[in-house]
Amino acid sequence: MLTSTNFSGLLNQRFFQNLLPVPATNVLKLGHRTPDFELPDINNGKLVRLSNYRGDKPVILAFTRIFTEKQYCPFCFPHIKALNENWEKFADRNIELLMIASTDDRQSQIVVRDLGLKMPLLSDPGCQVFRAYQVGQALGAPLPAQFVLDAEGKLLFKHLFSFIDHNASVDTLLQYVDR
């Protein structure tokens, strides 16, 4: 029996806003604070404000590329799984790992359930935070990126998507917090 891919939910407002390629133009400087934001955590329904972590713990922002609740970027899906499988390594070091996706609340709830996500998944369907961090976009979704912030909210490391180096590894992210 021939089955087809379900593209329902793909052609939405976010898709058309992110259709044209825009390269990552991030100019955030190491040693400086990054833009504050507030987004809903799909895991627990609470709002997460980045500045609430200042003075408390380091934060890793993992911007990921999910097209719909069933369609993931082929470069991001293994990265999402690796971060989730290694979540305890971050938690044991008192590092807050925040994954940010452009899927809406309903799609994000399905992602959390289907992947068994342990880390917070923050929903940014309007892509305001993706744009504030200037991660770029292509083919209907923002591009992935990772940012490591120290306990004071200052940028220690940033990784922007490229076809040569898609996402920063778990070890790389941990290495920059441990410095």
PDB file of C-alpha atoms in Angstrom:
ATOM      1  CA  MET A   1       0.000   0.000   0.000  1.00  0.00           C
ATOM      2  CA  LEU A   2       1.339   3.416  -0.966  1.00  0.00           C
ATOM      3  CA  THR A   3       1.270   6.048   1.773  1.00  0.00           C
ATOM      4  CA  SER A   4       1.821   9.740   1.364  1.00  0.00           C
ATOM      5  CA  THR A   5       3.323  12.334   3.631  1.00  0.00           C
ATOM      6  CA  ASN A   6       0.780  14.450   5.462  1.00  0.00           C
ATOM      7  CA  PHE A   7       1.504  18.113   4.805  1.00  0.00           C
ATOM      8  CA  SER A   8      -1.507  19.443   6.713  1.00  0.00           C
ATOM      9  CA  GLY A   9      -0.537  22.343   8.920  1.00  0.00           C
ATOM     10  CA  LEU A  10       2.516  23.178   6.825  1.00  0.00           C
ATOM     11  CA  LEU A  11       1.101  25.998   4.733  1.00  0.00           C
ATOM     12  CA  ASN A  12       0.328  28.451   7.502  1.00  0.00           C
ATOM     13  CA  GLN A  13       1.154  32.098   8.167  1.00  0.00           C
ATOM     14  CA  ARG A  14       4.561  31.182   9.630  1.00  0.00           C
ATOM     15  CA  PHE A  15       5.429  29.250   6.465  1.00  0.00           C
ATOM     16  CA  PHE A  16       4.779  32.216   4.191  1.00  0.00           C
ATOM     17  CA  GLN A  17       6.545  34.690   6.540  1.00  0.00           C
ATOM     18  CA  ASN A  18       9.654  32.503   6.455  1.00  0.00           C
ATOM     19  CA  LEU A  19       9.502  31.328   2.854  1.00  0.00           C
ATOM     20  CA  LEU A  20      12.219  33.503   1.357  1.00  0.00           C
ATOM     21  CA  PRO A  21      15.787  32.746   2.415  1.00  0.00           C
ATOM     22  CA  VAL A  22      17.303  35.231   4.858  1.00  0.00           C
ATOM     23  CA  PRO A  23      20.813  34.401   6.056  1.00  0.00           C
ATOM     24  CA  ALA A  24      21.646  34.462   9.737  1.00  0.00           C
ATOM     25  CA  THR A  25      22.847  38.001  10.436  1.00  0.00           C
ATOM     26  CA  ASN A  26      23.314  37.658  14.155  1.00  0.00           C
ATOM     27  CA  VAL A  27      25.520  40.424  15.541  1.00  0.00           C
ATOM     28  CA  LEU A  28      25.124  39.624  19.237  1.00  0.00           C
ATOM     29  CA  LYS A  29      28.496  40.095  20.871  1.00  0.00           C
ATOM     30  CA  LEU A  30      30.212  37.695  23.226  1.00  0.00           C
ATOM     31  CA  GLY A  31      30.241  39.032  26.773  1.00  0.00           C
ATOM     32  CA  HIS A  32      27.019  41.025  26.279  1.00  0.00           C
ATOM     33  CA  ARG A  33      23.458  40.216  27.273  1.00  0.00           C
ATOM     34  CA  THR A  34      21.101  38.854  24.666  1.00  0.00           C
ATOM     35  CA  PRO A  35      17.535  40.062  24.042  1.00  0.00           C
ATOM     36  CA  ASP A  36      15.076  39.231  26.782  1.00  0.00           C
ATOM     37  CA  PHE A  37      11.867  37.413  25.870  1.00  0.00           C
ATOM     38  CA  GLU A  38       8.848  35.702  27.346  1.00  0.00           C
ATOM     39  CA  LEU A  39       7.356  32.580  25.753  1.00  0.00           C
ATOM     40  CA  PRO A  40       5.022  29.797  26.906  1.00  0.00           C
ATOM     41  CA  ASP A  41       6.597  26.531  28.032  1.00  0.00           C
ATOM     42  CA  ILE A  42       4.468  23.854  26.403  1.00  0.00           C
ATOM     43  CA  ASN A  43       5.573  21.232  28.966  1.00  0.00           C
ATOM     44  CA  ASN A  44       3.955  22.974  31.934  1.00  0.00           C
ATOM     45  CA  GLY A  45       1.856  25.818  30.513  1.00  0.00           C
ATOM     46  CA  LYS A  46       3.848  28.526  32.314  1.00  0.00           C
ATOM     47  CA  LEU A  47       5.438  31.595  30.780  1.00  0.00           C
ATOM     48  CA  VAL A  48       9.238  31.595  30.708  1.00  0.00           C
ATOM     49  CA  ARG A  49      11.080  34.914  30.855  1.00  0.00           C
ATOM     50  CA  LEU A  50      14.762  34.657  29.998  1.00  0.00           C
ATOM     51  CA  SER A  51      15.777  37.437  32.416  1.00  0.00           C
ATOM     52  CA  ASN A  52      14.388  35.406  35.339  1.00  0.00           C
ATOM     53  CA  TYR A  53      17.452  33.155  35.090  1.00  0.00           C
ATOM     54  CA  ARG A  54      19.926  36.016  35.499  1.00  0.00           C
ATOM     55  CA  GLY A  55      21.893  35.688  38.686  1.00  0.00           C
ATOM     56  CA  ASP A  56      20.705  32.102  39.034  1.00  0.00           C
ATOM     57  CA  LYS A  57      22.078  29.708  36.406  1.00  0.00           C
ATOM     58  CA  PRO A  58      23.546  29.430  32.916  1.00  0.00           C
ATOM     59  CA  VAL A  59      21.063  29.017  30.056  1.00  0.00           C
ATOM     60  CA  ILE A  60      21.359  27.312  26.702  1.00  0.00           C
ATOM     61  CA  LEU A  61      18.941  28.506  24.049  1.00  0.00           C
ATOM     62  CA  ALA A  62      18.442  25.856  21.384  1.00  0.00           C
ATOM     63  CA  PHE A  63      16.472  27.327  18.491  1.00  0.00           C
ATOM     64  CA  THR A  64      15.191  24.424  16.436  1.00  0.00           C
ATOM     65  CA  ARG A  65      13.496  23.987  13.091  1.00  0.00           C
ATOM     66  CA  ILE A  66      10.230  22.065  13.155  1.00  0.00           C
ATOM     67  CA  PHE A  67       7.884  22.532  10.200  1.00  0.00           C
ATOM     68  CA  THR A  68       4.814  20.855  11.736  1.00  0.00           C
ATOM     69  CA  GLU A  69       4.188  18.430  14.581  1.00  0.00           C
ATOM     70  CA  LYS A  70       5.102  15.566  12.221  1.00  0.00           C
ATOM     71  CA  GLN A  71       7.675  17.225   9.946  1.00  0.00           C
ATOM     72  CA  TYR A  72      11.110  18.017  11.308  1.00  0.00           C
ATOM     73  CA  CYS A  73      14.177  19.461   9.688  1.00  0.00           C
ATOM     74  CA  PRO A  74      16.418  16.461   8.882  1.00  0.00           C
ATOM     75  CA  PHE A  75      19.366  18.274  10.517  1.00  0.00           C
ATOM     76  CA  CYS A  76      17.408  19.314  13.621  1.00  0.00           C
ATOM     77  CA  PHE A  77      15.596  16.080  14.460  1.00  0.00           C
ATOM     78  CA  PRO A  78      18.786  14.241  15.521  1.00  0.00           C
ATOM     79  CA  HIS A  79      19.858  17.358  17.460  1.00  0.00           C
ATOM     80  CA  ILE A  80      16.529  17.525  19.312  1.00  0.00           C
ATOM     81  CA  LYS A  81      16.839  13.842  20.200  1.00  0.00           C
ATOM     82  CA  ALA A  82      20.465  14.262  21.361  1.00  0.00           C
ATOM     83  CA  LEU A  83      19.581  17.219  23.596  1.00  0.00           C
ATOM     84  CA  ASN A  84      16.632  15.322  25.061  1.00  0.00           C
ATOM     85  CA  GLU A  85      18.658  12.135  25.629  1.00  0.00           C
ATOM     86  CA  ASN A  86      21.363  14.168  27.388  1.00  0.00           C
ATOM     87  CA  TRP A  87      19.045  16.498  29.292  1.00  0.00           C
ATOM     88  CA  GLU A  88      20.261  15.121  32.639  1.00  0.00           C
ATOM     89  CA  LYS A  89      23.827  16.250  31.830  1.00  0.00           C
ATOM     90  CA  PHE A  90      22.557  19.826  31.662  1.00  0.00           C
ATOM     91  CA  ALA A  91      20.265  19.519  34.694  1.00  0.00           C
ATOM     92  CA  ASP A  92      23.013  17.905  36.810  1.00  0.00           C
ATOM     93  CA  ARG A  93      25.229  20.947  36.125  1.00  0.00           C
ATOM     94  CA  ASN A  94      22.403  23.378  36.992  1.00  0.00           C
ATOM     95  CA  ILE A  95      22.130  24.541  33.365  1.00  0.00           C
ATOM     96  CA  GLU A  96      18.713  25.529  32.033  1.00  0.00           C
ATOM     97  CA  LEU A  97      18.208  24.102  28.545  1.00  0.00           C
ATOM     98  CA  LEU A  98      15.433  25.899  26.659  1.00  0.00           C
ATOM     99  CA  MET A  99      14.370  24.639  23.257  1.00  0.00           C
ATOM    100  CA  ILE A 100      12.553  27.197  21.105  1.00  0.00           C
ATOM    101  CA  ALA A 101      10.376  26.167  18.164  1.00  0.00           C
ATOM    102  CA  SER A 102       8.189  28.119  15.763  1.00  0.00           C
ATOM    103  CA  THR A 103       5.360  25.596  15.980  1.00  0.00           C
ATOM    104  CA  ASP A 104       2.083  26.759  17.500  1.00  0.00           C
ATOM    105  CA  ASP A 105       0.779  25.533  20.876  1.00  0.00           C
ATOM    106  CA  ARG A 106      -1.163  22.571  19.453  1.00  0.00           C
ATOM    107  CA  GLN A 107       1.705  21.421  17.235  1.00  0.00           C
ATOM    108  CA  SER A 108       4.201  21.911  20.082  1.00  0.00           C
ATOM    109  CA  GLN A 109       2.088  19.807  22.474  1.00  0.00           C
ATOM    110  CA  ILE A 110       2.202  16.945  19.981  1.00  0.00           C
ATOM    111  CA  VAL A 111       5.999  17.324  19.621  1.00  0.00           C
ATOM    112  CA  VAL A 112       6.431  17.210  23.409  1.00  0.00           C
ATOM    113  CA  ARG A 113       4.245  14.116  23.672  1.00  0.00           C
ATOM    114  CA  ASP A 114       5.625  12.238  20.660  1.00  0.00           C
ATOM    115  CA  LEU A 115       9.285  12.856  21.516  1.00  0.00           C
ATOM    116  CA  GLY A 116       8.857  12.607  25.286  1.00  0.00           C
ATOM    117  CA  LEU A 117      10.679  15.918  25.730  1.00  0.00           C
ATOM    118  CA  LYS A 118      12.147  16.458  29.181  1.00  0.00           C
ATOM    119  CA  MET A 119      13.411  19.973  28.479  1.00  0.00           C
ATOM    120  CA  PRO A 120      11.111  22.967  28.186  1.00  0.00           C
ATOM    121  CA  LEU A 121       9.793  23.547  24.671  1.00  0.00           C
ATOM    122  CA  LEU A 122       9.007  27.224  24.167  1.00  0.00           C
ATOM    123  CA  SER A 123       6.519  28.086  21.429  1.00  0.00           C
ATOM    124  CA  ASP A 124       7.266  31.110  19.209  1.00  0.00           C
ATOM    125  CA  PRO A 125       4.832  30.736  16.266  1.00  0.00           C
ATOM    126  CA  GLY A 126       5.142  34.429  15.347  1.00  0.00           C
ATOM    127  CA  CYS A 127       8.946  33.976  15.195  1.00  0.00           C
ATOM    128  CA  GLN A 128       9.568  37.215  17.141  1.00  0.00           C
ATOM    129  CA  VAL A 129      12.321  35.661  19.265  1.00  0.00           C
ATOM    130  CA  PHE A 130      13.864  33.932  16.239  1.00  0.00           C
ATOM    131  CA  ARG A 131      14.015  37.355  14.560  1.00  0.00           C
ATOM    132  CA  ALA A 132      15.346  39.108  17.685  1.00  0.00           C
ATOM    133  CA  TYR A 133      18.226  36.622  17.678  1.00  0.00           C
ATOM    134  CA  GLN A 134      18.675  37.034  13.899  1.00  0.00           C
ATOM    135  CA  VAL A 135      19.006  33.316  13.166  1.00  0.00           C
ATOM    136  CA  GLY A 136      17.795  33.584   9.557  1.00  0.00           C
ATOM    137  CA  GLN A 137      15.092  31.676   7.710  1.00  0.00           C
ATOM    138  CA  ALA A 138      14.485  29.526   4.646  1.00  0.00           C
ATOM    139  CA  LEU A 139      11.777  27.417   3.051  1.00  0.00           C
ATOM    140  CA  GLY A 140       9.026  28.145   5.532  1.00  0.00           C
ATOM    141  CA  ALA A 141      10.766  28.099   8.903  1.00  0.00           C
ATOM    142  CA  PRO A 142      13.458  29.936  10.864  1.00  0.00           C
ATOM    143  CA  LEU A 143      16.926  28.382  10.895  1.00  0.00           C
ATOM    144  CA  PRO A 144      18.355  26.610  13.946  1.00  0.00           C
ATOM    145  CA  ALA A 145      20.930  28.191  16.254  1.00  0.00           C
ATOM    146  CA  GLN A 146      22.316  27.721  19.737  1.00  0.00           C
ATOM    147  CA  PHE A 147      23.343  30.321  22.309  1.00  0.00           C
ATOM    148  CA  VAL A 148      25.113  29.676  25.607  1.00  0.00           C
ATOM    149  CA  LEU A 149      24.574  32.315  28.298  1.00  0.00           C
ATOM    150  CA  ASP A 150      26.389  32.519  31.620  1.00  0.00           C
ATOM    151  CA  ALA A 151      24.544  32.886  34.931  1.00  0.00           C
ATOM    152  CA  GLU A 152      24.427  36.662  34.421  1.00  0.00           C
ATOM    153  CA  GLY A 153      22.834  36.323  30.980  1.00  0.00           C
ATOM    154  CA  LYS A 154      25.965  37.228  29.022  1.00  0.00           C
ATOM    155  CA  LEU A 155      26.697  35.453  25.756  1.00  0.00           C
ATOM    156  CA  LEU A 156      29.501  32.892  25.991  1.00  0.00           C
ATOM    157  CA  PHE A 157      29.005  31.102  22.673  1.00  0.00           C
ATOM    158  CA  LYS A 158      26.784  31.197  19.608  1.00  0.00           C
ATOM    159  CA  HIS A 159      26.363  28.731  16.802  1.00  0.00           C
ATOM    160  CA  LEU A 160      24.443  29.655  13.670  1.00  0.00           C
ATOM    161  CA  PHE A 161      23.255  27.116  11.114  1.00  0.00           C
ATOM    162  CA  SER A 162      25.361  26.279   8.095  1.00  0.00           C
ATOM    163  CA  PHE A 163      25.212  23.283   5.779  1.00  0.00           C
ATOM    164  CA  ILE A 164      28.718  22.358   6.915  1.00  0.00           C
ATOM    165  CA  ASP A 165      27.961  22.559  10.643  1.00  0.00           C
ATOM    166  CA  HIS A 166      24.219  22.289  11.308  1.00  0.00           C
ATOM    167  CA  ASN A 167      23.956  22.401  15.108  1.00  0.00           C
ATOM    168  CA  ALA A 168      26.383  22.593  18.029  1.00  0.00           C
ATOM    169  CA  SER A 169      26.835  19.210  19.698  1.00  0.00           C
ATOM    170  CA  VAL A 170      25.894  18.453  23.292  1.00  0.00           C
ATOM    171  CA  ASP A 171      29.602  18.282  24.190  1.00  0.00           C
ATOM    172  CA  THR A 172      30.310  21.656  22.577  1.00  0.00           C
ATOM    173  CA  LEU A 173      27.454  23.315  24.437  1.00  0.00           C
ATOM    174  CA  LEU A 174      28.563  21.827  27.760  1.00  0.00           C
ATOM    175  CA  GLN A 175      32.178  22.785  27.077  1.00  0.00           C
ATOM    176  CA  TYR A 176      31.290  26.468  26.808  1.00  0.00           C
ATOM    177  CA  VAL A 177      29.338  26.475  30.059  1.00  0.00           C
ATOM    178  CA  ASP A 178      32.188  24.690  31.863  1.00  0.00           C
ATOM    179  CA  ARG A 179      34.803  27.262  30.816  1.00  0.00           C
TER     180      ARG A 179
END
